[in-house]
Short mmCIF file of C-alpha atoms in Angstrom, two decimals:
data_model
loop_
_atom_site.label_atom_id
_atom_site.label_comp_id
_atom_site.label_asym_id
_atom_site.label_seq_id
_atom_site.Cartn_x
_atom_site.Cartn_y
_atom_site.Cartn_z
CA MET A 1 -60.30 -110.79 32.77
CA ARG A 2 -60.58 -114.54 32.40
CA ILE A 3 -57.20 -116.27 32.95
CA VAL A 4 -58.19 -119.91 33.51
CA PRO A 5 -57.70 -120.97 29.88
CA LEU A 6 -54.19 -119.53 29.91
CA ILE A 7 -52.97 -121.72 32.82
CA ARG A 8 -54.95 -124.87 32.14
CA GLY A 9 -51.78 -126.58 30.85
CA ILE A 10 -49.97 -126.37 34.24
CA ASN A 11 -49.38 -129.96 35.44
CA SER A 12 -48.52 -130.70 39.07
CA LYS A 13 -48.66 -134.47 38.81
CA GLY A 14 -48.05 -135.27 35.19
CA MET A 15 -51.74 -134.83 34.34
CA GLU A 16 -51.47 -132.73 31.19
CA GLY A 17 -54.46 -130.63 30.22
CA LYS A 18 -55.88 -130.27 33.76
CA PHE A 19 -55.48 -127.56 36.36
CA CYS A 20 -54.47 -129.22 39.69
CA ILE A 21 -53.42 -127.70 42.99
CA GLY A 22 -51.25 -130.04 45.10
CA SER A 23 -49.97 -129.88 48.65
CA ASN A 24 -46.44 -129.02 47.65
CA ALA A 25 -45.84 -125.44 48.76
CA LYS A 26 -43.02 -124.92 46.30
CA GLN A 27 -45.21 -125.94 43.39
CA LEU A 28 -47.94 -123.62 44.68
CA PHE A 29 -45.46 -120.75 44.86
CA ARG A 30 -44.28 -121.34 41.34
CA SER A 31 -47.90 -121.40 40.07
CA ASN A 32 -48.72 -118.17 41.90
CA ARG A 33 -45.53 -116.55 40.58
CA LEU A 34 -46.59 -117.38 37.02
CA ILE A 35 -50.00 -115.84 37.62
CA LEU A 36 -48.40 -112.73 39.12
CA LEU A 37 -46.04 -112.41 36.16
CA PHE A 38 -48.96 -112.62 33.73
CA VAL A 39 -50.91 -109.93 35.64
CA LEU A 40 -47.90 -107.59 35.64
CA ILE A 41 -47.33 -108.03 31.92
CA THR A 42 -51.02 -107.26 31.24
CA PHE A 43 -50.91 -104.17 33.48
CA TRP A 44 -47.83 -102.67 31.83
CA THR A 45 -49.18 -103.36 28.34
CA CYS A 46 -52.41 -101.51 29.13
CA ALA A 47 -50.50 -98.67 30.78
CA ALA A 48 -48.23 -98.25 27.74
CA PHE A 49 -51.23 -98.24 25.39
CA TYR A 50 -52.93 -95.52 27.49
CA VAL A 51 -49.83 -93.32 27.60
CA GLN A 52 -49.24 -93.63 23.86
CA TYR A 53 -52.76 -92.91 22.68
CA TYR A 54 -54.55 -90.88 25.34
CA SER A 55 -51.97 -88.74 27.09
CA PRO A 56 -52.48 -85.07 26.11
CA SER A 57 -48.74 -84.50 26.23
CA THR A 58 -47.92 -86.93 23.44
CA SER A 59 -47.46 -86.12 19.80
CA ARG A 60 -50.57 -88.19 18.96
CA LYS A 61 -52.93 -85.74 20.60
CA GLY A 62 -54.19 -84.63 17.19
CA ASP A 63 -54.94 -88.24 16.23
CA ASN A 64 -56.91 -88.71 19.44
CA GLU A 65 -58.93 -85.55 18.85
CA ALA A 66 -59.71 -86.63 15.31
CA PHE A 67 -60.89 -90.07 16.43
CA LEU A 68 -62.94 -88.61 19.27
CA GLY A 69 -64.56 -86.36 16.66
CA ARG A 70 -66.15 -89.44 15.10
CA GLU A 71 -68.55 -89.75 18.04
CA ARG A 72 -69.23 -86.02 17.84
CA MET A 73 -70.04 -86.41 14.13
CA ARG A 74 -72.41 -89.30 14.83
CA LYS A 75 -74.31 -87.32 17.47
CA GLN A 76 -74.44 -84.29 15.20
CA ASP A 77 -75.76 -86.37 12.30
CA ASP A 78 -78.42 -87.78 14.64
CA ARG A 79 -79.48 -84.24 15.56
CA VAL A 80 -79.71 -83.23 11.91
CA ASN A 81 -81.68 -86.34 10.95
CA LYS A 82 -84.09 -85.68 13.79
CA ALA A 83 -84.51 -82.06 12.74
CA VAL A 84 -85.11 -83.06 9.12
CA SER A 85 -87.64 -85.71 10.18
CA GLU A 86 -89.52 -83.21 12.34
CA GLU A 87 -89.59 -80.67 9.53
CA ASN A 88 -90.66 -83.25 6.99
CA HIS A 89 -93.45 -84.41 9.32
CA HIS A 90 -94.58 -80.82 9.69
CA ARG A 91 -94.55 -80.27 5.93
CA GLN A 92 -96.09 -83.50 4.77
CA CYS A 93 -99.79 -83.13 4.11
CA GLU A 94 -102.44 -85.67 4.99
CA ILE A 95 -102.78 -88.11 2.12
CA PRO A 96 -106.31 -88.11 0.71
CA ASN A 97 -107.92 -91.51 1.02
CA GLU A 98 -110.74 -91.86 -1.50
CA ASN A 99 -111.26 -95.51 -0.60
CA PRO A 100 -110.71 -95.94 3.16
CA SER A 101 -111.57 -99.63 3.00
CA VAL A 102 -108.50 -100.32 0.84
CA VAL A 103 -105.29 -100.66 2.83
CA VAL A 104 -102.07 -101.44 0.98
CA SER A 105 -98.79 -101.96 2.79
CA GLY A 106 -95.76 -99.89 1.86
CA LYS A 107 -93.85 -103.06 0.99
CA ALA A 108 -96.57 -104.15 -1.44
CA LEU A 109 -96.48 -100.73 -3.09
CA ILE A 110 -92.70 -100.75 -3.52
CA ASP A 111 -92.71 -104.37 -4.70
CA GLY A 112 -95.36 -103.49 -7.27
CA LEU A 113 -93.24 -100.65 -8.61
CA ARG A 114 -90.19 -102.93 -8.77
CA ARG A 115 -92.21 -105.41 -10.82
CA ASN A 116 -93.09 -102.51 -13.14
CA SER A 117 -96.76 -102.96 -12.38
CA THR A 118 -99.04 -100.74 -14.45
CA SER A 119 -100.94 -99.95 -11.24
CA TYR A 120 -98.24 -97.41 -10.42
CA GLY A 121 -97.11 -96.34 -13.88
CA LEU A 122 -94.15 -97.68 -15.85
CA VAL A 123 -90.43 -97.63 -15.08
CA MET A 124 -88.50 -96.47 -18.17
CA GLY A 125 -84.81 -96.08 -18.92
CA PRO A 126 -82.14 -95.11 -18.34
CA PHE A 127 -81.40 -94.36 -21.98
CA ASP A 128 -77.61 -94.54 -22.01
CA SER A 129 -77.37 -96.70 -25.14
CA THR A 130 -79.76 -94.42 -27.03
CA GLU A 131 -77.70 -91.38 -26.06
CA ASP A 132 -74.47 -93.08 -27.12
CA ARG A 133 -75.93 -94.19 -30.45
CA ILE A 134 -77.27 -90.77 -31.43
CA LEU A 135 -74.80 -88.40 -29.78
CA GLU A 136 -71.89 -90.76 -30.60
CA LYS A 137 -69.87 -89.36 -27.72
CA ARG A 138 -70.68 -87.63 -24.46
CA PRO A 139 -69.96 -83.90 -24.74
CA THR A 140 -67.78 -83.02 -21.76
CA GLY A 141 -66.19 -79.77 -22.96
CA GLY A 142 -62.89 -78.95 -21.37
CA CYS A 143 -60.76 -76.15 -20.04
CA ASP A 144 -60.69 -72.73 -21.64
CA LYS A 145 -56.89 -72.50 -21.55
CA ASN A 146 -56.92 -68.73 -21.98
CA GLY A 147 -59.64 -68.07 -19.42
CA GLU A 148 -59.25 -66.49 -15.99
CA PHE A 149 -60.24 -69.69 -14.20
CA ALA A 150 -57.43 -71.65 -15.88
CA ARG A 151 -54.93 -68.92 -15.04
CA VAL A 152 -55.89 -68.98 -11.37
CA VAL A 153 -55.95 -72.75 -10.81
CA ARG A 154 -53.21 -74.01 -13.13
CA GLY A 155 -50.44 -75.78 -11.17
CA ARG A 156 -52.27 -75.43 -7.84
CA LYS A 157 -53.37 -78.18 -5.45
CA PHE A 158 -57.02 -78.54 -4.49
CA VAL A 159 -59.01 -80.82 -2.21
CA VAL A 160 -62.73 -81.10 -2.99
CA VAL A 161 -64.94 -82.58 -0.24
CA LEU A 162 -68.13 -84.48 -1.20
CA HIS A 163 -70.54 -85.22 1.64
CA GLU A 164 -71.89 -88.29 -0.24
CA LEU A 165 -71.98 -89.99 -3.64
CA THR A 166 -75.69 -89.82 -4.45
CA MET A 167 -76.61 -88.62 -7.93
CA THR A 168 -78.04 -85.38 -6.58
CA GLY A 169 -77.25 -81.68 -6.82
CA ALA A 170 -74.37 -81.06 -4.43
CA PRO A 171 -72.32 -84.23 -5.11
CA ILE A 172 -72.70 -83.90 -8.89
CA SER A 173 -71.81 -80.19 -8.74
CA MET A 174 -68.65 -80.88 -6.77
CA MET A 175 -67.71 -83.69 -9.14
CA GLU A 176 -68.11 -81.27 -12.05
CA LEU A 177 -65.90 -78.75 -10.22
CA ALA A 178 -63.21 -81.39 -9.66
CA THR A 179 -63.40 -82.30 -13.35
CA GLU A 180 -62.99 -78.67 -14.37
CA LEU A 181 -60.02 -78.15 -12.04
CA LEU A 182 -58.37 -81.28 -13.40
CA SER A 183 -58.89 -80.26 -17.01
CA CYS A 184 -57.25 -76.88 -16.26
CA GLU A 185 -54.04 -78.59 -15.09
CA ALA A 186 -54.64 -78.37 -11.36
CA THR A 187 -53.90 -81.24 -8.97
CA VAL A 188 -57.17 -82.49 -7.47
CA SER A 189 -57.98 -84.91 -4.67
CA VAL A 190 -61.51 -85.77 -3.58
CA VAL A 191 -62.52 -86.60 -0.01
CA ILE A 192 -65.77 -88.58 0.38
CA LEU A 193 -67.53 -88.43 3.74
CA ASN A 194 -70.27 -90.96 2.99
CA LYS A 195 -69.90 -93.50 0.20
CA LYS A 196 -73.61 -94.15 -0.28
CA GLY A 197 -74.70 -93.51 -3.85
CA GLY A 198 -73.48 -94.41 -7.31
CA LEU A 199 -71.04 -91.66 -8.29
CA MET A 200 -67.86 -93.61 -7.54
CA ALA A 201 -67.83 -95.24 -10.98
CA GLU A 202 -68.15 -91.82 -12.60
CA LEU A 203 -65.29 -90.44 -10.51
CA VAL A 204 -63.16 -93.35 -11.67
CA ARG A 205 -64.19 -92.80 -15.29
CA ARG A 206 -63.12 -89.17 -15.04
CA LYS A 207 -59.78 -90.23 -13.48
CA ILE A 208 -60.33 -88.15 -10.34
CA ASN A 209 -58.12 -89.15 -7.42
CA VAL A 210 -60.10 -90.24 -4.34
CA VAL A 211 -58.39 -90.00 -0.94
CA LYS A 212 -58.46 -93.40 0.76
CA ASP A 213 -60.10 -92.21 3.98
CA LYS A 214 -62.01 -89.27 5.45
CA LYS A 215 -59.84 -88.93 8.55
CA ILE A 216 -56.08 -88.63 9.06
CA VAL A 217 -55.03 -89.12 5.44
CA SER A 218 -57.64 -86.60 4.25
CA PHE A 219 -56.46 -84.04 6.84
CA LYS A 220 -52.83 -84.41 5.79
CA THR A 221 -53.79 -84.14 2.12
CA ALA A 222 -55.87 -81.04 2.82
CA VAL A 223 -53.21 -79.18 4.77
CA GLU A 224 -50.81 -79.55 1.84
CA ALA A 225 -53.34 -78.13 -0.65
CA ASP A 226 -53.55 -74.53 -1.79
CA LEU A 227 -57.29 -74.58 -1.21
CA VAL A 228 -59.88 -76.95 0.28
CA ILE A 229 -63.44 -76.70 -1.10
CA PRO A 230 -66.13 -78.58 0.89
CA GLY A 231 -69.38 -78.68 -1.08
CA SER A 232 -72.13 -78.94 1.52
CA ALA A 233 -73.13 -77.76 4.97
CA VAL A 234 -72.95 -81.44 5.95
CA CYS A 235 -69.15 -81.11 5.75
CA ALA A 236 -69.18 -79.16 9.05
CA SER A 237 -67.96 -82.08 11.17
CA TRP A 238 -65.09 -82.83 8.79
CA ILE A 239 -64.03 -79.17 8.85
CA GLU A 240 -64.13 -79.15 12.65
CA GLN A 241 -61.99 -82.27 12.90
CA TYR A 242 -59.55 -81.01 10.27
CA ARG A 243 -59.07 -77.75 12.18
CA ALA A 244 -58.61 -79.73 15.42
CA TYR A 245 -55.97 -81.97 13.85
CA PHE A 246 -54.08 -78.94 12.44
CA PRO A 247 -55.04 -76.10 14.80
CA GLY A 248 -52.62 -73.63 13.20
CA SER A 249 -53.24 -71.09 10.46
CA GLN A 250 -52.18 -73.60 7.78
CA SER A 251 -55.60 -75.27 8.12
CA GLU A 252 -57.50 -72.05 7.37
CA ASN A 253 -57.24 -72.76 3.62
CA ILE A 254 -60.96 -73.48 3.28
CA ALA A 255 -63.50 -72.00 0.87
CA TRP A 256 -66.79 -73.53 1.99
CA TRP A 257 -69.34 -73.79 -0.81
CA ILE A 258 -72.70 -74.14 0.95
CA MET A 259 -75.48 -75.58 -1.21
CA GLU A 260 -78.31 -75.81 1.34
CA ASN A 261 -80.80 -73.21 2.47
CA ARG A 262 -82.60 -74.95 5.33
CA ARG A 263 -82.22 -73.77 8.88
CA GLU A 264 -81.38 -77.20 10.31
CA TYR A 265 -78.30 -77.25 8.08
CA TYR A 266 -77.33 -73.83 9.36
CA LYS A 267 -77.69 -75.09 12.95
CA MET A 268 -75.41 -78.06 12.33
CA SER A 269 -72.69 -75.90 10.78
CA ARG A 270 -72.89 -72.55 12.60
CA HIS A 271 -70.13 -73.39 15.11
CA VAL A 272 -67.51 -73.55 12.33
CA LEU A 273 -68.77 -70.88 9.92
CA ASN A 274 -66.24 -68.40 11.30
CA ARG A 275 -63.35 -70.89 11.10
CA VAL A 276 -62.95 -70.89 7.31
CA LYS A 277 -61.39 -68.41 4.94
CA MET A 278 -64.43 -67.91 2.70
CA LEU A 279 -68.13 -68.79 2.51
CA ILE A 280 -69.54 -69.31 -1.00
CA PHE A 281 -73.29 -69.32 -1.63
CA LEU A 282 -75.35 -70.11 -4.73
CA ILE A 283 -77.54 -67.01 -4.86
CA GLU A 284 -77.83 -63.67 -3.12
CA PRO A 285 -81.07 -64.49 -1.20
CA GLN A 286 -79.41 -67.61 0.22
CA SER A 287 -76.37 -65.68 1.45
CA LYS A 288 -78.57 -62.99 3.02
CA LYS A 289 -80.60 -65.63 4.85
CA TRP A 290 -77.51 -67.34 6.28
CA LEU A 291 -75.99 -64.01 7.33
CA ALA A 292 -79.25 -63.06 9.04
CA TRP A 293 -79.22 -66.33 10.98
CA CYS A 294 -75.62 -65.66 12.03
CA ALA A 295 -76.60 -62.17 13.22
CA GLU A 296 -79.43 -63.64 15.31
CA ASP A 297 -76.93 -65.99 17.01
CA ASN A 298 -74.24 -63.28 17.41
CA ILE A 299 -71.81 -65.18 15.19
CA ASN A 300 -69.09 -62.83 14.05
CA LEU A 301 -68.11 -63.29 10.40
CA ASP A 302 -65.99 -60.15 10.07
CA SER A 303 -62.89 -62.14 9.11
CA GLN A 304 -64.72 -64.30 6.55
CA GLU A 305 -65.16 -63.25 2.95
CA ILE A 306 -68.61 -63.90 1.49
CA SER A 307 -68.96 -64.76 -2.19
CA VAL A 308 -71.78 -65.81 -4.52
CA ALA A 309 -71.13 -68.26 -7.35
CA PRO A 310 -74.29 -69.70 -8.93
CA LEU A 311 -74.27 -73.16 -10.46
CA SER A 312 -74.51 -73.56 -14.20
CA VAL A 313 -75.70 -75.83 -16.98
CA ASN A 314 -73.00 -78.42 -17.56
CA ASP A 315 -71.25 -78.95 -20.88
CA GLU A 316 -73.23 -82.06 -21.79
CA LEU A 317 -76.67 -80.47 -21.47
CA ALA A 318 -75.53 -77.20 -23.04
CA SER A 319 -74.10 -79.04 -26.02
CA VAL A 320 -77.18 -81.20 -26.54
CA ALA A 321 -79.29 -78.03 -26.36
CA GLY A 322 -77.16 -76.58 -29.17
CA ILE A 323 -75.55 -73.95 -26.94
CA SER A 324 -71.89 -73.37 -27.72
CA SER A 325 -69.42 -73.80 -24.89
CA SER A 326 -66.46 -71.45 -24.64
CA SER A 327 -64.20 -74.47 -24.23
CA ASP A 328 -65.68 -76.50 -27.08
CA THR A 329 -63.26 -76.35 -29.98
CA SER A 330 -64.64 -79.34 -31.89
CA SER A 331 -66.34 -78.30 -35.13
CA SER A 332 -68.15 -81.65 -35.25
CA SER A 333 -70.28 -80.67 -32.25
CA GLY A 334 -71.47 -77.27 -33.48
CA PRO A 335 -74.85 -75.88 -32.45
CA GLU A 336 -76.69 -76.76 -35.68
CA LEU A 337 -75.53 -80.36 -35.65
CA MET A 338 -76.36 -80.77 -31.96
CA LEU A 339 -79.83 -79.33 -32.46
CA HIS A 340 -80.41 -81.90 -35.18
CA LYS A 341 -79.15 -84.68 -32.88
CA ARG A 342 -81.35 -83.42 -30.05
CA LYS A 343 -84.42 -83.81 -32.29
CA GLN A 344 -83.29 -87.33 -33.16
CA LEU A 345 -82.75 -88.09 -29.48
CA ARG A 346 -86.17 -86.76 -28.53
CA LYS A 347 -87.88 -88.83 -31.20
CA ALA A 348 -86.01 -92.02 -30.26
CA VAL A 349 -86.55 -91.71 -26.50
CA ARG A 350 -90.23 -90.87 -26.81
CA GLU A 351 -90.68 -93.87 -29.07
CA GLU A 352 -89.01 -96.07 -26.43
CA MET A 353 -91.42 -94.63 -23.86
CA GLY A 354 -94.37 -95.40 -26.13
CA LEU A 355 -95.41 -91.74 -26.31
CA LYS A 356 -97.56 -90.07 -28.96
CA ASP A 357 -97.03 -86.61 -30.42
CA SER A 358 -99.97 -85.33 -28.37
CA ASP A 359 -98.42 -86.54 -25.08
CA VAL A 360 -97.03 -83.67 -23.01
CA VAL A 361 -94.27 -84.90 -20.67
CA VAL A 362 -93.97 -83.02 -17.38
CA MET A 363 -90.71 -84.01 -15.69
CA CYS A 364 -89.45 -83.73 -12.13
CA LEU A 365 -85.97 -85.13 -11.43
CA GLY A 366 -84.06 -85.29 -8.17
CA SER A 367 -84.04 -87.28 -4.96
CA ILE A 368 -87.56 -88.10 -3.78
CA ASN A 369 -88.16 -86.57 -0.35
CA PRO A 370 -90.44 -84.03 1.36
CA GLY A 371 -88.04 -81.14 0.75
CA LYS A 372 -88.46 -81.60 -3.01
CA GLY A 373 -92.26 -81.62 -2.83
CA GLN A 374 -93.02 -84.47 -5.26
CA LEU A 375 -95.94 -85.65 -3.13
CA LEU A 376 -97.61 -82.24 -3.34
CA PHE A 377 -96.94 -82.17 -7.07
CA LEU A 378 -98.61 -85.55 -7.41
CA GLU A 379 -101.62 -84.30 -5.45
CA SER A 380 -101.90 -81.45 -7.95
CA ALA A 381 -101.73 -83.92 -10.84
CA ALA A 382 -104.41 -86.09 -9.18
CA GLN A 383 -106.57 -82.98 -8.96
CA MET A 384 -106.13 -82.46 -12.71
CA VAL A 385 -107.20 -86.02 -13.42
CA VAL A 386 -110.24 -85.88 -11.13
CA ASP A 387 -111.36 -82.32 -11.76
CA LYS A 388 -112.32 -81.80 -15.40
CA GLU A 389 -113.66 -78.31 -14.81
CA LEU A 390 -110.44 -76.40 -14.12
CA PRO A 391 -110.53 -72.78 -15.37
CA GLY A 392 -109.53 -72.43 -19.00
CA LYS A 393 -109.71 -76.16 -19.76
CA ALA A 394 -110.55 -77.03 -23.35
CA ASN A 395 -111.50 -80.50 -24.47
CA ILE A 396 -109.75 -80.52 -27.84
CA ARG A 397 -106.63 -79.02 -29.38
CA GLU A 398 -105.58 -78.88 -33.02
CA VAL A 399 -102.34 -80.60 -33.98
CA VAL A 400 -100.73 -81.24 -37.34
CA SER A 401 -100.35 -84.87 -38.39
CA GLU A 402 -99.00 -85.85 -41.80
CA GLY A 403 -99.91 -82.50 -43.28
CA GLU A 404 -103.57 -82.63 -42.24
CA GLN A 405 -105.47 -80.91 -39.46
CA VAL A 406 -106.73 -83.49 -36.98
CA LEU A 407 -108.36 -83.15 -33.61
CA GLN A 408 -106.48 -84.56 -30.64
CA GLU A 409 -106.62 -83.89 -26.95
CA PRO A 410 -103.25 -83.26 -25.27
CA THR A 411 -102.47 -85.97 -22.74
CA LEU A 412 -100.55 -85.41 -19.51
CA LYS A 413 -97.57 -87.67 -18.82
CA ILE A 414 -95.58 -87.30 -15.59
CA LEU A 415 -91.97 -88.45 -15.46
CA PHE A 416 -90.43 -88.84 -11.99
CA GLY A 417 -86.79 -89.54 -11.12
CA SER A 418 -84.59 -90.48 -9.43
CA LEU A 419 -86.00 -93.90 -8.64
CA TRP A 420 -83.92 -96.15 -6.34
CA SER A 421 -81.63 -93.28 -5.30
CA LYS A 422 -80.12 -93.90 -1.87
CA SER A 423 -81.09 -90.40 -0.80
CA ASN A 424 -84.80 -91.09 -1.39
CA LYS A 425 -87.12 -91.37 1.60
CA ARG A 426 -88.87 -94.74 1.34
CA GLU A 427 -91.93 -93.63 3.33
CA TYR A 428 -92.32 -90.64 1.02
CA VAL A 429 -92.16 -92.84 -2.09
CA GLU A 430 -94.76 -95.14 -0.52
CA ALA A 431 -97.06 -92.14 0.12
CA MET A 432 -96.77 -91.16 -3.56
CA LEU A 433 -97.56 -94.70 -4.70
CA ARG A 434 -100.57 -94.79 -2.39
CA ILE A 435 -102.01 -91.71 -4.11
CA ILE A 436 -101.53 -93.37 -7.50
CA TYR A 437 -103.15 -96.55 -6.20
CA GLN A 438 -106.15 -94.53 -4.99
CA HIS A 439 -106.47 -92.76 -8.38
CA PRO A 440 -106.34 -95.49 -11.05
CA ASN A 441 -106.62 -92.95 -13.87
CA LEU A 442 -103.47 -91.25 -12.58
CA SER A 443 -101.43 -94.43 -13.10
CA LYS A 444 -102.00 -94.09 -16.86
CA SER A 445 -100.03 -90.84 -16.76
CA MET A 446 -97.11 -92.05 -14.64
CA LEU A 447 -93.58 -92.75 -15.85
CA TRP A 448 -90.58 -93.41 -13.58
CA THR A 449 -86.87 -93.47 -14.35
CA PRO A 450 -83.96 -94.79 -12.26
CA THR A 451 -81.33 -92.48 -10.80
CA THR A 452 -78.66 -91.63 -13.36
CA THR A 453 -76.16 -88.97 -14.39
CA ARG A 454 -77.22 -89.43 -18.02
CA VAL A 455 -80.11 -86.97 -18.20
CA ALA A 456 -79.72 -85.46 -21.69
CA ALA A 457 -82.19 -87.99 -23.12
CA LEU A 458 -84.72 -87.22 -20.39
CA TYR A 459 -84.57 -83.47 -20.94
CA SER A 460 -84.87 -83.99 -24.69
CA ALA A 461 -88.06 -86.02 -24.25
CA ALA A 462 -89.71 -83.62 -21.78
CA ASP A 463 -91.93 -80.61 -22.54
CA VAL A 464 -92.27 -79.05 -19.07
CA TYR A 465 -90.04 -79.18 -15.99
CA VAL A 466 -91.56 -78.82 -12.50
CA THR A 467 -89.55 -77.61 -9.52
CA ASN A 468 -91.76 -77.97 -6.46
CA SER A 469 -89.01 -77.67 -3.87
CA GLN A 470 -90.43 -76.62 -0.51
CA VAL A 471 -87.21 -74.80 0.38
CA LEU A 472 -85.60 -73.22 -2.66
CA GLY A 473 -88.48 -73.80 -5.03
CA THR A 474 -91.89 -72.51 -6.03
CA ASP A 475 -92.21 -68.75 -5.54
CA ALA A 476 -89.52 -68.65 -2.84
CA GLY A 477 -85.75 -68.66 -2.68
CA GLY A 478 -83.75 -69.87 -5.65
CA THR A 479 -86.59 -70.55 -8.07
CA ALA A 480 -88.02 -67.05 -7.69
CA ASP A 481 -84.51 -65.71 -8.29
CA ILE A 482 -84.11 -67.73 -11.51
CA VAL A 483 -87.63 -67.94 -12.96
CA ASP A 484 -89.34 -64.77 -14.23
CA HIS A 485 -93.04 -65.34 -13.68
CA ASN A 486 -95.08 -65.44 -16.90
CA LYS A 487 -91.88 -64.95 -18.92
CA THR A 488 -89.60 -67.94 -18.42
CA GLY A 489 -91.96 -70.02 -16.30
CA LEU A 490 -94.88 -70.02 -13.87
CA LEU A 491 -94.63 -69.78 -10.08
CA HIS A 492 -96.94 -71.02 -7.34
CA PRO A 493 -96.98 -70.75 -3.51
CA LEU A 494 -95.29 -73.16 -1.12
CA ARG A 495 -96.87 -76.27 0.39
CA ARG A 496 -100.54 -77.25 0.13
CA PRO A 497 -101.81 -73.70 -0.66
CA GLY A 498 -99.82 -73.96 -3.90
CA ASN A 499 -101.44 -77.21 -5.08
CA GLN A 500 -104.42 -75.71 -6.87
CA LEU A 501 -102.40 -73.04 -8.64
CA LEU A 502 -99.78 -75.61 -9.64
CA ALA A 503 -102.57 -77.73 -11.14
CA GLN A 504 -103.89 -74.73 -13.05
CA ASN A 505 -100.40 -73.82 -14.30
CA LEU A 506 -99.89 -77.39 -15.49
CA GLN A 507 -103.28 -77.38 -17.22
CA PHE A 508 -102.41 -74.11 -18.97
CA LEU A 509 -99.08 -75.42 -20.25
CA LEU A 510 -100.65 -78.74 -21.19
CA GLU A 511 -103.06 -76.99 -23.53
CA ASN A 512 -100.87 -74.16 -24.84
CA SER A 513 -97.91 -75.41 -26.83
CA LEU A 514 -97.17 -71.88 -28.04
CA ALA A 515 -96.79 -70.64 -24.45
CA ARG A 516 -94.45 -73.55 -23.71
CA LYS A 517 -92.27 -72.69 -26.69
CA GLU A 518 -92.17 -68.96 -25.95
CA MET A 519 -91.30 -69.45 -22.26
CA GLY A 520 -88.70 -72.04 -23.20
CA ALA A 521 -87.10 -69.68 -25.73
CA ARG A 522 -86.92 -66.84 -23.20
CA GLY A 523 -85.53 -69.23 -20.59
CA ARG A 524 -82.86 -70.32 -23.05
CA GLU A 525 -81.86 -66.69 -23.60
CA LYS A 526 -81.49 -66.20 -19.86
CA VAL A 527 -79.35 -69.33 -19.55
CA GLU A 528 -77.07 -68.16 -22.36
CA LYS A 529 -76.76 -64.79 -20.66
CA MET A 530 -76.30 -65.84 -17.03
CA TYR A 531 -76.03 -69.59 -16.40
CA LEU A 532 -73.44 -71.10 -18.70
CA LYS A 533 -70.29 -72.66 -17.33
CA GLN A 534 -68.11 -69.69 -18.18
CA HIS A 535 -70.35 -67.43 -16.08
CA MET A 536 -69.93 -69.60 -13.00
CA LEU A 537 -66.19 -70.11 -13.54
CA GLU A 538 -65.62 -66.38 -13.95
CA LYS A 539 -67.15 -65.69 -10.52
CA LEU A 540 -65.51 -68.73 -8.97
CA ALA A 541 -62.10 -67.73 -10.33
CA GLY A 542 -62.35 -64.38 -8.57
CA ALA A 543 -63.36 -66.03 -5.29
CA ILE A 544 -60.57 -68.63 -5.47
CA SER A 545 -57.98 -66.00 -6.35
CA ARG A 546 -58.95 -63.78 -3.41
CA CYS A 547 -59.05 -66.74 -1.06
CA MET A 548 -55.59 -68.04 -2.00
CA THR A 549 -54.10 -64.55 -1.98
CA THR A 550 -55.08 -64.03 1.65
CA ILE A 551 -53.85 -67.43 2.86
#
């Protein structure tokens, strides 16, 4: 501790501003006494601070544990990031280099895309104004006042925990849940663990209350709620700190909705899986996998209830698709009218994109990272561009134009989102751009769109949707559970072995519009039967009711 500046004003001989030591013993004693007094004051201040904040016997022990948990969270996040990086490195294939003499820096690639250089395709959209002009208003549905979900949640208090604000699956799903709870007359507060991403404006637009911090205030808000619903395995650290701050049974009011299916997420959350009231999974295969991992680690979940509540198509997309919502009471947004508007929207958006009728748009939305497999998808597309001898390829297809039969070849267009999302992996985007740079013909097929929650226009413009997730996609996990092969879609194997078959599947759908329409129609029937909002809410209502009954 430096004390010289504090006593520089002591003056033994009228010399203000200088520190002098004279021969007068009395003056020396007085100076030393002042120094001693200062040291004592400093000592007692530090001692009081220690007793108040660090003594285990004080009433602030819970605060201390919560603050100490911050370092634990940081270390845990570091472990998860390392595990994800290792897995991504293992998964990522070697990038083919057709021109080894050409070396382009990642920065140059990204800068070129930002400048909308045609070397990497074109950045289009978002199409918010087009949606607003044609749809007139955003269909958001509302609460089915007579439904079971409304009966269960009405008048109750809920806390919904979002692990981040990126425009990706889990955060958007939890925002939709908060919206539904609010519309059914429940009190809802949202806790945000990481504010990266662009969903805050949408939360404000929907008038959803956001708790001002993710620590003490969030814990106190949660303990007063009837039910707390964290929406990601990443919420493990928050759950641990919440239980430490309120160690009693009143903090067991947690129904943990786990969206992930990767083992590293299980590892980061396994120590608190048996400290919540209920575990909710998206699909049966996911729940079985997590329970098998718990069995391997001898984690006892006998006191936890396990539930499955699959996600659903939201009101906006269902309405634009002409699918009636159980909560939609507005006659002006009936199915026939919305189907007509969807055709208008498709025509307008495709015109903005500069597309022809013969262009077949293959779309892949979502954060751009190795787990989603966009790089492997792009390698398959590059194979289609380079290899003109794929099985079943025809050179010409008949299309109808102005009442006459003309000959046109279907043209592949690839639409990628979500560009500029904060959950994208920059190195992965650079690897994709490098492939495009090395295949100039591929750039003619590329379209990009920024991250957005307004996706109705994009779905309207697209003809094929590709899910190439290397975790819950392809012929494994969730996609295999949802897609019926050769009926509602086409499946292919994981990782590089799936590239050639994915290319062949794309070529088949590119050239067979009838197959696209038939698979789409059967997929629509399955959605109407199993994946509308009322289906999810019915299962979720049962889970919430059981969870609150046992609290």
